[in-house]
Amino acid sequence: MTNAALEDKTIVRDYFNSTGFDRWRRIYGDGQVNFVQKDIRVGHQQTVDAVVSWLGADGNLPGLLVCDAGCGVGSLSIPLAQAGALVYGSDISEKMVGEAQQKAQQVLPYGNQPTFMTQDLAQLGGKYDTVICLDVLIHYPTQEAAAMITHLASLADRRLILSFAPKTLSLTVLKKIGGLFPGPSKTTRAYQHKEADIRSILEKNGFAIARTGMTSTRFYYSRILEAVRS
């Protein structure tokens, strides 16, 4: 791992274990937030809903083995578990994982709870039918994202679903996601990725695009790609 890659991961981990945790827990929750944070909440939920809809449409969610890489507070892991999937969620932030576990216990006290782990994405192991990574690549430049996607592809027996901030959109708009919270220590870098680059990385790892989606609100932009083994 390069020094730059290590620095990016350290920045992300420290941010989501400190000031970022409180802010994004509110955004991903259901409490009172400002209008910009509410817009981001709506956008993120639309991305989650789109992925849940895709998997549900296949008709085989019960018992499906899924890895939610970068699970955050469980926004995707929990509804997939509610639908019967066997979910393994991981996140680089210990605080995010703790929040996800608490939420799962409240929603699924006697049911099929996800298994959550505090883990760097690069350390993930095992094999899963489907690997999903939502709203993570925005924190890393394309070179690092390529290594992450390659590793995630090695864990997926059948399908890999990714979301990323597309390069075609204004970087200034995307920066508002972090810039809403003043202070250099309170934001993470927001990286955009060219869709052609992401598609090329997936193809090099033996995957072909099956479905695509796009979430676009005033302050949240996310391109979703579902790739299956070709």
C-alpha positions as a printed Julia matrix, in Angstrom:
230×3 Matrix{Float64}:
   0.0     0.0     0.0
   1.36    3.43   -0.93
   1.76    6.22    1.61
  -0.95    8.2    -0.18
  -3.38    5.27    0.02
  -2.62    4.79    3.7
  -3.16    8.5     4.31
  -6.55    8.45    2.56
  -7.72    5.47    4.61
  -6.5     7.07    7.83
  -8.35   10.29    7.02
 -11.59    8.41    6.3
 -11.33    6.21    9.41
 -10.52    9.1    11.74
 -13.25   11.3    10.25
 -15.99    8.7    10.65
 -14.82    7.86   14.17
 -15.03   11.52   15.25
 -16.93   14.54   13.93
 -18.08   12.73   10.8
 -19.77    9.99   12.81
 -22.17   12.35   14.59
 -23.04   14.23   11.42
 -23.59   11.23    9.17
 -25.43    9.28   11.86
 -27.97   12.12   11.9
 -28.13   12.23    8.11
 -28.66    8.46    7.85
 -31.11    8.47   10.75
 -34.59    9.92   11.11
 -33.96   12.85   13.44
 -34.14   16.56   12.68
 -31.57   17.86   10.18
 -31.15   20.95    8.04
 -32.53   21.09    4.49
 -29.21   20.17    2.85
 -28.63   17.21    5.13
 -32.21   16.11    4.52
 -31.61   16.24    0.78
 -28.51   14.04    1.15
 -30.53   11.67    3.36
 -33.19   11.39    0.67
 -30.59   10.78   -2.04
 -28.76    8.1    -0.07
 -32.05    6.36    0.71
 -32.99    6.39   -2.98
 -29.71    4.64   -3.77
 -30.35    2.03   -1.07
 -33.94    1.54   -2.26
 -32.76    1.05   -5.84
 -30.33   -1.69   -4.83
 -32.86   -3.43   -2.58
 -35.35   -3.3    -5.46
 -32.84   -4.86   -7.88
 -32.08   -7.73   -5.53
 -35.73   -8.2    -4.64
 -36.71   -8.39   -8.31
 -34.49  -11.45   -8.72
 -36.76  -13.34   -6.32
 -33.98  -15.1    -4.42
 -33.13  -12.77   -1.53
 -33.99  -15.25    1.27
 -30.76  -17.04    2.09
 -28.68  -15.01   -0.39
 -25.14  -14.43    0.9
 -24.33  -10.72    0.66
 -21.34   -8.62    1.68
 -22.09   -4.95    2.37
 -18.62   -3.38    2.13
 -18.61    0.04    3.78
 -21.9    -0.62    5.55
 -21.94    2.6     7.56
 -24.82    2.55   10.05
 -26.54   -0.36    8.32
 -28.81    1.54    5.91
 -28.54   -1.27    3.35
 -27.56   -4.25    5.52
 -30.64   -4.07    7.71
 -33.35   -4.03    4.99
 -31.55   -6.84    3.15
 -31.51   -8.89    6.36
 -35.2    -8.08    6.89
 -35.84   -9.54    3.42
 -34.08  -12.75    4.44
 -30.57  -12.26    3.03
 -27.55  -13.45    5.01
 -25.61  -10.2     5.33
 -22.02   -9.55    6.36
 -21.46   -5.83    6.82
 -18.07   -4.21    7.3
 -16.88   -0.66    7.77
 -13.56    1.04    8.46
 -15.2     3.02   11.3
 -15.68    1.27   14.63
 -18.33    3.81   15.64
 -20.33    3.25   12.46
 -20.29   -0.5    13.03
 -21.42   -0.04   16.62
 -24.33    2.1    15.48
 -25.27   -0.47   12.82
 -25.3    -3.24   15.41
 -27.55   -1.24   17.73
 -29.98   -0.43   14.92
 -30.12   -4.06   13.81
 -30.87   -5.22   17.35
 -33.76   -2.76   17.56
 -35.25   -3.69   14.2
 -34.5    -7.42   14.24
 -34.4    -8.38   17.93
 -35.2   -12.04   17.23
 -34.62  -12.24   13.53
 -31.9   -12.68   10.96
 -29.45  -10.02   12.08
 -26.52   -9.02    9.87
 -23.01   -9.85   11.04
 -21.08   -6.6    11.39
 -17.3    -6.19   11.47
 -14.89   -3.28   11.85
 -12.56   -3.93    8.95
 -10.59   -2.16    6.26
 -12.11   -3.02    2.91
  -8.77   -4.4     1.71
  -8.81   -6.92    4.57
 -12.17   -8.41    3.66
 -12.1   -12.11    2.94
 -14.52  -14.89    2.11
 -16.82  -15.56   -0.81
 -20.28  -14.1    -1.35
 -22.93  -14.39   -4.01
 -23.22  -10.61   -4.1
 -20.82   -7.89   -2.95
 -22.14   -4.34   -2.6
 -20.18   -1.14   -2.01
 -22.25    2.06   -1.81
 -21.05    5.63   -1.26
 -17.48    4.56   -0.45
 -15.5     5.26   -3.62
 -16.13    8.99   -3.27
 -13.51    9.01   -0.5
 -10.73    7.61   -2.69
  -8.96    8.61   -5.94
  -9.37    6.36   -8.97
  -6.07    4.49   -8.53
  -7.03    3.42   -5.03
 -10.62    2.78   -6.09
  -9.34    0.43   -8.8
  -7.5    -1.67   -6.2
 -10.61   -1.74   -4.01
 -12.86   -2.8    -6.87
 -10.42   -5.51   -7.89
 -10.38   -6.89   -4.36
 -14.17   -6.76   -4.04
 -14.49   -8.53   -7.39
 -12.38  -11.39   -6.03
 -14.94  -11.89   -3.24
 -18.01  -11.96   -5.5
 -19.07  -15.31   -6.93
 -21.76  -13.78   -9.12
 -22.39  -10.07   -8.74
 -20.79   -6.79   -7.69
 -22.8    -3.59   -7.16
 -21.05   -0.24   -6.85
 -22.04    3.39   -6.49
 -19.79    6.36   -7.17
 -19.87   10.08   -7.85
 -19.7    10.43  -11.64
 -17.01   12.64  -13.13
 -19.47   14.37  -15.42
 -20.99   16.31  -12.52
 -19.63   19.51  -11.04
 -16.94   18.91   -8.42
 -18.07   22.1    -6.74
 -21.53   20.65   -6.13
 -20.1    17.43   -4.78
 -17.78   19.33   -2.46
 -20.85   20.84   -0.82
 -21.44   17.47    0.82
 -18.37   18.01    2.96
 -18.2    21.79    2.78
 -21.49   22.12    4.66
 -19.52   21.24    7.77
 -16.94   24.01    8.3
 -13.37   23.25    9.29
 -10.73   21.22    7.48
 -10.81   18.47   10.11
 -14.55   17.96    9.63
 -14.62   16.94    5.98
 -13.25   14.21    3.77
 -12.09   14.59    0.21
 -14.75   14.07   -2.44
 -13.46   12.22   -5.49
 -15.33   11.82   -8.75
 -14.77    8.89  -11.1
 -15.31    8.55  -14.83
 -17.9     5.87  -15.51
 -15.75    4.56  -18.37
 -12.9     3.97  -15.9
 -15.13    2.06  -13.48
 -16.58   -0.04  -16.29
 -13.07   -0.82  -17.55
 -11.95   -1.95  -14.1
 -14.98   -4.23  -13.81
 -14.43   -5.69  -17.28
 -10.77   -6.42  -16.51
 -11.98   -8.43  -13.51
 -14.37  -10.52  -15.59
 -17.6    -8.61  -15.02
 -20.19   -7.18  -17.43
 -22.75   -4.47  -16.64
 -26.25   -5.84  -16.11
 -28.17   -2.87  -14.66
 -27.5     0.81  -14.13
 -29.1     3.51  -12.06
 -28.63    7.16  -11.17
 -29.62    9.05   -8.05
 -29.66   12.82   -8.46
 -30.93   15.29   -5.88
 -29.81   18.85   -5.23
 -26.8    17.85   -3.14
 -26.38   14.12   -3.73
 -25.26   12.42   -6.94
 -24.59    8.72   -7.27
 -24.19    6.42  -10.27
 -25.04    2.77   -9.56
 -23.69   -0.14  -11.56
 -24.64   -3.78  -11.18
 -21.99   -6.03  -12.69
 -22.24   -9.81  -13.09
 -19.58  -12.36  -13.96
 -19.36  -12.61  -17.73
